[in-house]
Amino acid sequence: MDYKKFDIFSPMVFVLLVIVYLIFSQTAFSYHINKLIGVDLYTFGVIFLGIAFYIIGIVLSNYFLKNKEISLNTEKIDKIFSERLVLSLVIIGILLQIVNLIYLGGIPLFSGYLKARAATRIWLLSYLIFLPSINILIARYEDKKYYLLFLLGLLLFVATGYRTTAMAIVISVLITLYYTKDLAWKYLILSVIAIFILLVVVGYIAVKSIEWQSWSSTPIELLFYRAGYTLQVLDRAVFMQGSTHGQLLYNTLMGFFKSTDPRVIVGSATIGKAHSTTSTIFGPALLDFGLYAMLVQMTILGFIMNLIYKVQINVKSIFIGLYAIVMAHLIIWIETGPTDLVVFLFYLISIIILIYAVNIKKVGNK
């Protein structure tokens, strides 16, 4: 069977992964891992409503692109994204992360105190530069030594102790390779297993390294626990709609410059503790503005994801890498939620480049 006929990383994979996430959560509830008790049936209704509006966004995007031709202005792309420039950006991103670790004075993966300070402005700039450039480099240029740069960058970001950045790097590069190389089934499956192991190991080491916490759970139990706990936070958000009055969105866009973590606001609002807390992709909009805002958010996400997807399917080039980045973060947002400034910047960059270098016109128009 040719798996390429079933586009595994199309925007619809989000729906499948949300369901998988719910299964993980229910496993945690069934075994009462760390006393998790479950969520209200109404919360599941909100989740599936959010999924439905995400699909509506995809449908609207398809309608927008109906009878339209998508073409790439190759001259503009070649002018900006030369191999030398993109390679230089990858190296700059790596060097900035090395500077960040030197500035911190240690490896945050092994210290909760260092991890609390790891997301510096240098870290943000490093990630903002490295992730798009490594994906564009691999998508556009054939050179096996670039995989060494990918591995080096991955190790440096793993050292910061943040699962999400490490996962985004690995998942996005896998998606890029999926669309640029003829990966056999066995390599695709092995890659997924490797990503799962990375998720478990980095998450477990980071948690065990937090000096002020004590965990007795196994790495696998911890993975299920996080899914169940996050769903319970969403459950509270569902019944506290509009309670943060836009603070999450404001601090997502501006909080980094004020050293404010939006997820701490989530924790304060839902569990009454100023802890960094995730509430799934549906939670922040619910807490800020209520159900209608969440449904609008999911519609917009479906529309944008499908638009970038259709562009990369038609013109390929750097849009393979750009789509890989936003899809990787959408997958991660299933747990963490849209509370990262850097991810919004990736969406913004992708849309700007799309507007600049892609022509979308009705078939037959001159």
CSV table of C-alpha atoms in Angstrom, one decimal:
chain,number,residue,atom,x,y,z
A,1,MET,CA,0.0,0.0,0.0
A,2,ASP,CA,1.3,3.4,-0.9
A,3,TYR,CA,0.9,5.6,2.2
A,4,LYS,CA,1.5,8.7,0.1
A,5,LYS,CA,-2.1,8.2,-1.2
A,6,PHE,CA,-3.2,9.0,2.3
A,7,ASP,CA,-1.5,12.2,3.1
A,8,ILE,CA,-0.5,11.5,6.7
A,9,PHE,CA,0.4,15.1,7.5
A,10,SER,CA,-2.5,16.9,5.9
A,11,PRO,CA,-4.4,19.3,8.2
A,12,MET,CA,-6.9,16.5,9.0
A,13,VAL,CA,-4.2,14.7,11.1
A,14,PHE,CA,-5.0,17.2,13.8
A,15,VAL,CA,-8.4,15.7,14.3
A,16,LEU,CA,-6.9,12.2,14.6
A,17,LEU,CA,-4.3,13.3,17.1
A,18,VAL,CA,-6.9,15.1,19.3
A,19,ILE,CA,-8.7,11.8,19.5
A,20,VAL,CA,-5.5,10.0,20.4
A,21,TYR,CA,-4.8,12.6,23.1
A,22,LEU,CA,-8.3,12.0,24.5
A,23,ILE,CA,-7.6,8.3,24.7
A,24,PHE,CA,-4.3,9.0,26.6
A,25,SER,CA,-6.3,11.2,29.0
A,26,GLN,CA,-9.0,8.5,29.5
A,27,THR,CA,-6.3,6.0,30.3
A,28,ALA,CA,-5.0,8.2,33.0
A,29,PHE,CA,-8.5,8.6,34.4
A,30,SER,CA,-9.3,4.9,34.2
A,31,TYR,CA,-6.2,4.1,36.3
A,32,HIS,CA,-6.6,7.2,38.5
A,33,ILE,CA,-2.9,8.0,38.0
A,34,ASN,CA,-1.9,10.5,40.7
A,35,LYS,CA,-5.6,10.7,41.7
A,36,LEU,CA,-6.9,12.0,38.4
A,37,ILE,CA,-10.7,11.7,38.4
A,38,GLY,CA,-11.9,12.6,34.9
A,39,VAL,CA,-13.9,15.5,33.3
A,40,ASP,CA,-17.5,16.5,32.7
A,41,LEU,CA,-19.3,15.1,29.6
A,42,TYR,CA,-20.0,18.7,28.5
A,43,THR,CA,-16.2,19.3,28.1
A,44,PHE,CA,-16.1,16.6,25.5
A,45,GLY,CA,-18.9,18.3,23.7
A,46,VAL,CA,-16.9,21.5,23.6
A,47,ILE,CA,-13.9,19.7,22.3
A,48,PHE,CA,-15.8,18.0,19.4
A,49,LEU,CA,-17.4,21.3,18.6
A,50,GLY,CA,-14.0,22.9,18.4
A,51,ILE,CA,-12.9,20.1,16.0
A,52,ALA,CA,-16.0,20.6,13.9
A,53,PHE,CA,-15.2,24.3,13.4
A,54,TYR,CA,-11.6,23.5,12.6
A,55,ILE,CA,-13.0,21.3,9.8
A,56,ILE,CA,-15.3,24.1,8.7
A,57,GLY,CA,-12.2,26.3,8.4
A,58,ILE,CA,-10.7,23.7,6.1
A,59,VAL,CA,-13.9,23.6,4.0
A,60,LEU,CA,-13.9,27.4,3.7
A,61,SER,CA,-10.3,27.4,2.6
A,62,ASN,CA,-11.1,24.8,-0.1
A,63,TYR,CA,-14.0,26.9,-1.3
A,64,PHE,CA,-11.7,30.0,-1.4
A,65,LEU,CA,-9.2,28.1,-3.5
A,66,LYS,CA,-11.8,26.5,-5.8
A,67,ASN,CA,-11.1,27.1,-9.5
A,68,LYS,CA,-7.9,28.9,-8.6
A,69,GLU,CA,-4.4,28.4,-9.9
A,70,ILE,CA,-1.5,28.5,-7.4
A,71,SER,CA,1.9,29.4,-8.7
A,72,LEU,CA,5.3,30.4,-7.2
A,73,ASN,CA,7.3,33.4,-8.1
A,74,THR,CA,10.6,31.5,-8.2
A,75,GLU,CA,12.7,34.6,-8.9
A,76,LYS,CA,11.6,36.2,-5.7
A,77,ILE,CA,12.2,33.0,-3.7
A,78,ASP,CA,15.7,32.4,-5.2
A,79,LYS,CA,16.6,36.0,-4.6
A,80,ILE,CA,15.8,35.8,-0.8
A,81,PHE,CA,16.4,32.2,0.1
A,82,SER,CA,19.8,31.4,-1.4
A,83,GLU,CA,21.6,28.3,-0.1
A,84,ARG,CA,24.4,30.4,1.4
A,85,LEU,CA,22.0,32.7,3.2
A,86,VAL,CA,19.8,29.9,4.7
A,87,LEU,CA,22.9,28.0,5.8
A,88,SER,CA,24.2,31.1,7.4
A,89,LEU,CA,21.0,31.5,9.3
A,90,VAL,CA,21.1,27.9,10.6
A,91,ILE,CA,24.6,28.5,11.9
A,92,ILE,CA,23.6,31.8,13.5
A,93,GLY,CA,20.7,30.1,15.2
A,94,ILE,CA,23.0,27.3,16.6
A,95,LEU,CA,25.6,29.9,17.8
A,96,LEU,CA,23.0,31.9,19.6
A,97,GLN,CA,21.8,28.9,21.5
A,98,ILE,CA,25.4,28.1,22.5
A,99,VAL,CA,25.7,31.7,23.7
A,100,ASN,CA,22.4,31.3,25.6
A,101,LEU,CA,23.7,28.2,27.4
A,102,ILE,CA,26.9,29.9,28.3
A,103,TYR,CA,25.0,32.9,29.6
A,104,LEU,CA,22.8,30.6,31.8
A,105,GLY,CA,26.0,28.9,33.2
A,106,GLY,CA,24.7,25.4,32.9
A,107,ILE,CA,22.3,22.9,31.2
A,108,PRO,CA,18.7,23.7,32.1
A,109,LEU,CA,17.6,20.2,31.3
A,110,PHE,CA,19.2,19.1,34.6
A,111,SER,CA,18.2,22.0,36.7
A,112,GLY,CA,14.7,23.5,37.4
A,113,TYR,CA,16.2,26.8,38.5
A,114,LEU,CA,18.2,27.2,35.2
A,115,LYS,CA,15.1,26.0,33.2
A,116,ALA,CA,13.1,28.8,34.8
A,117,ARG,CA,15.5,31.3,33.2
A,118,ALA,CA,16.3,29.5,30.0
A,119,ALA,CA,13.7,31.2,27.7
A,120,THR,CA,15.7,34.4,27.3
A,121,ARG,CA,15.5,36.8,24.4
A,122,ILE,CA,18.6,35.1,23.0
A,123,TRP,CA,16.7,31.8,23.1
A,124,LEU,CA,13.7,33.3,21.3
A,125,LEU,CA,15.9,34.8,18.6
A,126,SER,CA,17.8,31.5,18.2
A,127,TYR,CA,14.6,29.4,17.9
A,128,LEU,CA,13.0,31.9,15.6
A,129,ILE,CA,16.0,31.8,13.3
A,130,PHE,CA,17.0,28.1,13.5
A,131,LEU,CA,13.7,26.3,13.1
A,132,PRO,CA,12.5,27.9,9.8
A,133,SER,CA,16.1,27.9,8.3
A,134,ILE,CA,16.9,24.3,9.0
A,135,ASN,CA,13.6,23.2,7.5
A,136,ILE,CA,14.0,25.4,4.4
A,137,LEU,CA,17.6,24.2,4.0
A,138,ILE,CA,16.5,20.5,4.1
A,139,ALA,CA,13.5,21.1,1.9
A,140,ARG,CA,15.3,23.0,-0.8
A,141,TYR,CA,18.8,21.7,-0.9
A,142,GLU,CA,20.2,18.2,-1.2
A,143,ASP,CA,23.2,17.8,1.1
A,144,LYS,CA,23.4,15.1,3.8
A,145,LYS,CA,25.8,17.2,6.0
A,146,TYR,CA,22.8,19.5,6.7
A,147,TYR,CA,21.4,16.6,8.8
A,148,LEU,CA,24.4,17.1,11.2
A,149,LEU,CA,23.4,20.7,11.7
A,150,PHE,CA,19.8,19.5,12.5
A,151,LEU,CA,21.1,17.0,15.1
A,152,LEU,CA,23.4,19.6,16.6
A,153,GLY,CA,20.6,22.2,16.9
A,154,LEU,CA,18.3,19.5,18.3
A,155,LEU,CA,20.8,18.6,21.1
A,156,LEU,CA,21.3,22.3,22.0
A,157,PHE,CA,17.5,22.9,22.3
A,158,VAL,CA,17.0,19.6,24.2
A,159,ALA,CA,19.6,21.0,26.7
A,160,THR,CA,17.3,23.9,27.5
A,161,GLY,CA,14.8,21.4,29.0
A,162,TYR,CA,11.8,22.5,27.0
A,163,ARG,CA,9.9,19.5,25.4
A,164,THR,CA,7.9,21.7,23.0
A,165,THR,CA,10.9,23.1,21.2
A,166,ALA,CA,12.7,19.8,20.9
A,167,MET,CA,9.4,18.2,19.7
A,168,ALA,CA,8.8,21.0,17.2
A,169,ILE,CA,12.3,20.6,15.7
A,170,VAL,CA,11.9,16.8,15.3
A,171,ILE,CA,8.3,16.8,14.1
A,172,SER,CA,8.8,19.6,11.6
A,173,VAL,CA,11.9,18.0,10.1
A,174,LEU,CA,10.1,14.7,9.8
A,175,ILE,CA,7.2,16.4,8.0
A,176,THR,CA,9.7,18.2,5.7
A,177,LEU,CA,11.4,14.8,4.9
A,178,TYR,CA,8.0,13.2,4.3
A,179,TYR,CA,7.2,15.7,1.6
A,180,THR,CA,10.7,15.8,0.0
A,181,LYS,CA,12.0,12.3,0.3
A,182,ASP,CA,10.3,9.0,-0.6
A,183,LEU,CA,10.3,7.6,3.0
A,184,ALA,CA,9.5,3.9,3.3
A,185,TRP,CA,6.9,2.8,5.8
A,186,LYS,CA,9.5,1.4,8.2
A,187,TYR,CA,11.4,4.7,8.4
A,188,LEU,CA,8.3,6.6,9.0
A,189,ILE,CA,7.3,4.2,11.8
A,190,LEU,CA,10.8,4.3,13.3
A,191,SER,CA,10.7,8.1,13.3
A,192,VAL,CA,7.4,8.2,15.1
A,193,ILE,CA,8.8,5.8,17.7
A,194,ALA,CA,11.9,7.9,18.1
A,195,ILE,CA,9.8,11.0,18.6
A,196,PHE,CA,7.7,9.2,21.2
A,197,ILE,CA,10.9,8.2,23.1
A,198,LEU,CA,12.3,11.7,22.9
A,199,LEU,CA,9.0,13.1,24.3
A,200,VAL,CA,9.1,10.6,27.2
A,201,VAL,CA,12.8,11.0,28.0
A,202,VAL,CA,13.1,14.8,27.8
A,203,GLY,CA,9.8,15.3,29.7
A,204,TYR,CA,10.8,12.8,32.5
A,205,ILE,CA,14.4,14.2,32.9
A,206,ALA,CA,13.1,17.8,33.0
A,207,VAL,CA,10.5,16.9,35.6
A,208,LYS,CA,12.8,14.9,37.8
A,209,SER,CA,15.4,17.7,37.6
A,210,ILE,CA,13.0,20.2,39.2
A,211,GLU,CA,14.5,20.5,42.7
A,212,TRP,CA,11.3,21.6,44.5
A,213,GLN,CA,9.1,18.8,43.2
A,214,SER,CA,9.1,15.0,43.9
A,215,TRP,CA,7.7,12.5,41.4
A,216,SER,CA,7.3,8.8,41.9
A,217,SER,CA,5.6,8.1,38.6
A,218,THR,CA,7.3,6.1,35.8
A,219,PRO,CA,8.1,7.9,32.5
A,220,ILE,CA,5.1,6.3,30.8
A,221,GLU,CA,2.8,7.1,33.7
A,222,LEU,CA,4.0,10.7,33.6
A,223,LEU,CA,3.1,11.0,29.9
A,224,PHE,CA,-0.4,9.7,30.5
A,225,TYR,CA,-0.7,11.9,33.6
A,226,ARG,CA,0.2,15.1,31.8
A,227,ALA,CA,-2.6,14.4,29.2
A,228,GLY,CA,-5.2,13.7,31.9
A,229,TYR,CA,-4.1,16.6,34.0
A,230,THR,CA,-4.2,19.0,31.1
A,231,LEU,CA,-7.7,17.8,30.2
A,232,GLN,CA,-8.8,18.4,33.7
A,233,VAL,CA,-7.5,22.0,33.5
A,234,LEU,CA,-9.5,22.4,30.3
A,235,ASP,CA,-12.6,21.0,32.1
A,236,ARG,CA,-12.2,23.9,34.6
A,237,ALA,CA,-11.7,26.4,31.8
A,238,VAL,CA,-15.0,25.2,30.2
A,239,PHE,CA,-16.8,26.2,33.3
A,240,MET,CA,-14.9,29.5,33.8
A,241,GLN,CA,-15.3,31.0,30.4
A,242,GLY,CA,-14.2,34.6,30.0
A,243,SER,CA,-12.6,34.7,33.4
A,244,THR,CA,-9.2,36.0,32.3
A,245,HIS,CA,-10.7,38.9,30.2
A,246,GLY,CA,-8.1,38.7,27.4
A,247,GLN,CA,-5.1,38.6,29.7
A,248,LEU,CA,-3.8,35.4,28.1
A,249,LEU,CA,-3.9,36.8,24.5
A,250,TYR,CA,-2.3,40.0,25.7
A,251,ASN,CA,0.5,38.3,27.6
A,252,THR,CA,1.0,35.8,24.8
A,253,LEU,CA,1.7,38.8,22.4
A,254,MET,CA,3.4,41.1,24.9
A,255,GLY,CA,4.3,39.0,28.0
A,256,PHE,CA,7.7,37.8,26.8
A,257,PHE,CA,9.0,41.4,26.8
A,258,LYS,CA,7.6,41.8,30.3
A,259,SER,CA,8.8,38.3,31.5
A,260,THR,CA,5.2,37.1,32.0
A,261,ASP,CA,4.3,33.5,31.2
A,262,PRO,CA,0.7,33.2,30.0
A,263,ARG,CA,0.6,29.6,31.3
A,264,VAL,CA,1.1,30.9,34.8
A,265,ILE,CA,-2.1,33.0,34.3
A,266,VAL,CA,-3.8,29.7,33.2
A,267,GLY,CA,-2.7,28.1,36.4
A,268,SER,CA,-3.8,31.0,38.6
A,269,ALA,CA,-7.2,31.1,37.0
A,270,THR,CA,-8.0,27.4,36.9
A,271,ILE,CA,-6.2,25.8,39.9
A,272,GLY,CA,-5.5,28.8,42.0
A,273,LYS,CA,-1.8,28.4,41.9
A,274,ALA,CA,0.8,30.5,40.0
A,275,HIS,CA,2.2,27.4,38.2
A,276,SER,CA,2.9,27.1,34.5
A,277,THR,CA,-0.2,25.2,33.4
A,278,THR,CA,-1.4,24.0,30.0
A,279,SER,CA,-5.1,23.8,29.0
A,280,THR,CA,-5.1,22.2,25.5
A,281,ILE,CA,-5.6,24.1,22.3
A,282,PHE,CA,-9.2,25.0,23.3
A,283,GLY,CA,-8.5,26.4,26.8
A,284,PRO,CA,-6.9,29.8,26.4
A,285,ALA,CA,-9.6,31.2,24.1
A,286,LEU,CA,-12.3,29.8,26.4
A,287,LEU,CA,-10.7,31.5,29.4
A,288,ASP,CA,-10.2,34.8,27.7
A,289,PHE,CA,-13.4,35.3,25.7
A,290,GLY,CA,-15.6,32.2,25.9
A,291,LEU,CA,-17.0,29.6,23.6
A,292,TYR,CA,-17.6,31.8,20.5
A,293,ALA,CA,-13.9,33.0,20.6
A,294,MET,CA,-12.7,29.4,20.7
A,295,LEU,CA,-14.8,28.4,17.7
A,296,VAL,CA,-13.6,31.5,15.7
A,297,GLN,CA,-10.0,30.5,16.6
A,298,MET,CA,-10.5,26.9,15.4
A,299,THR,CA,-12.1,28.1,12.2
A,300,ILE,CA,-9.2,30.5,11.5
A,301,LEU,CA,-6.6,27.8,12.3
A,302,GLY,CA,-8.4,25.3,9.9
A,303,PHE,CA,-8.5,27.9,7.1
A,304,ILE,CA,-4.8,29.0,7.5
A,305,MET,CA,-3.5,25.5,7.9
A,306,ASN,CA,-5.3,24.3,4.8
A,307,LEU,CA,-4.3,27.3,2.8
A,308,ILE,CA,-0.6,26.8,3.5
A,309,TYR,CA,-1.0,23.1,3.0
A,310,LYS,CA,-2.5,23.6,-0.5
A,311,VAL,CA,0.2,26.1,-1.4
A,312,GLN,CA,3.0,23.7,-0.4
A,313,ILE,CA,1.4,20.8,-2.3
A,314,ASN,CA,1.2,22.9,-5.4
A,315,VAL,CA,4.5,24.9,-5.4
A,316,LYS,CA,6.7,22.9,-2.9
A,317,SER,CA,10.0,24.7,-2.4
A,318,ILE,CA,10.3,26.6,0.9
A,319,PHE,CA,6.6,26.2,1.6
A,320,ILE,CA,7.3,22.5,2.5
A,321,GLY,CA,9.4,23.8,5.4
A,322,LEU,CA,7.0,26.5,6.4
A,323,TYR,CA,4.0,24.1,6.4
A,324,ALA,CA,6.1,21.6,8.4
A,325,ILE,CA,6.8,24.3,11.1
A,326,VAL,CA,3.2,25.4,11.6
A,327,MET,CA,1.8,21.8,11.5
A,328,ALA,CA,4.4,20.7,14.1
A,329,HIS,CA,3.3,23.5,16.4
A,330,LEU,CA,-0.4,22.8,15.8
A,331,ILE,CA,0.2,19.2,16.9
A,332,ILE,CA,2.0,20.4,20.0
A,333,TRP,CA,-0.7,23.0,20.7
A,334,ILE,CA,-3.1,20.1,21.2
A,335,GLU,CA,-1.6,19.9,24.7
A,336,THR,CA,0.0,23.3,25.3
A,337,GLY,CA,-2.4,25.7,23.7
A,338,PRO,CA,-1.7,28.8,21.6
A,339,THR,CA,0.2,30.7,24.3
A,340,ASP,CA,3.6,31.1,22.5
A,341,LEU,CA,4.6,34.3,20.8
A,342,VAL,CA,7.2,32.6,18.7
A,343,VAL,CA,4.6,30.3,17.1
A,344,PHE,CA,2.4,33.3,16.2
A,345,LEU,CA,5.5,34.8,14.6
A,346,PHE,CA,6.0,31.6,12.5
A,347,TYR,CA,2.4,31.8,11.3
A,348,LEU,CA,2.9,35.5,10.5
A,349,ILE,CA,6.2,34.9,8.6
A,350,SER,CA,4.5,32.1,6.6
A,351,ILE,CA,1.6,34.3,5.6
A,352,ILE,CA,3.8,37.2,4.7
A,353,ILE,CA,6.0,35.0,2.5
A,354,LEU,CA,2.9,33.5,0.9
A,355,ILE,CA,1.5,36.9,0.0
A,356,TYR,CA,4.9,38.0,-1.3
A,357,ALA,CA,5.9,35.0,-3.4
A,358,VAL,CA,2.7,33.1,-4.3
A,359,ASN,CA,0.2,34.0,-7.0
A,360,ILE,CA,-3.4,32.7,-6.5
A,361,LYS,CA,-5.7,33.6,-9.4
A,362,LYS,CA,-8.8,32.2,-11.0
A,363,VAL,CA,-8.2,29.7,-13.7
A,364,GLY,CA,-8.3,31.3,-17.1
A,365,ASN,CA,-7.4,34.8,-15.9
A,366,LYS,CA,-4.5,36.5,-17.6
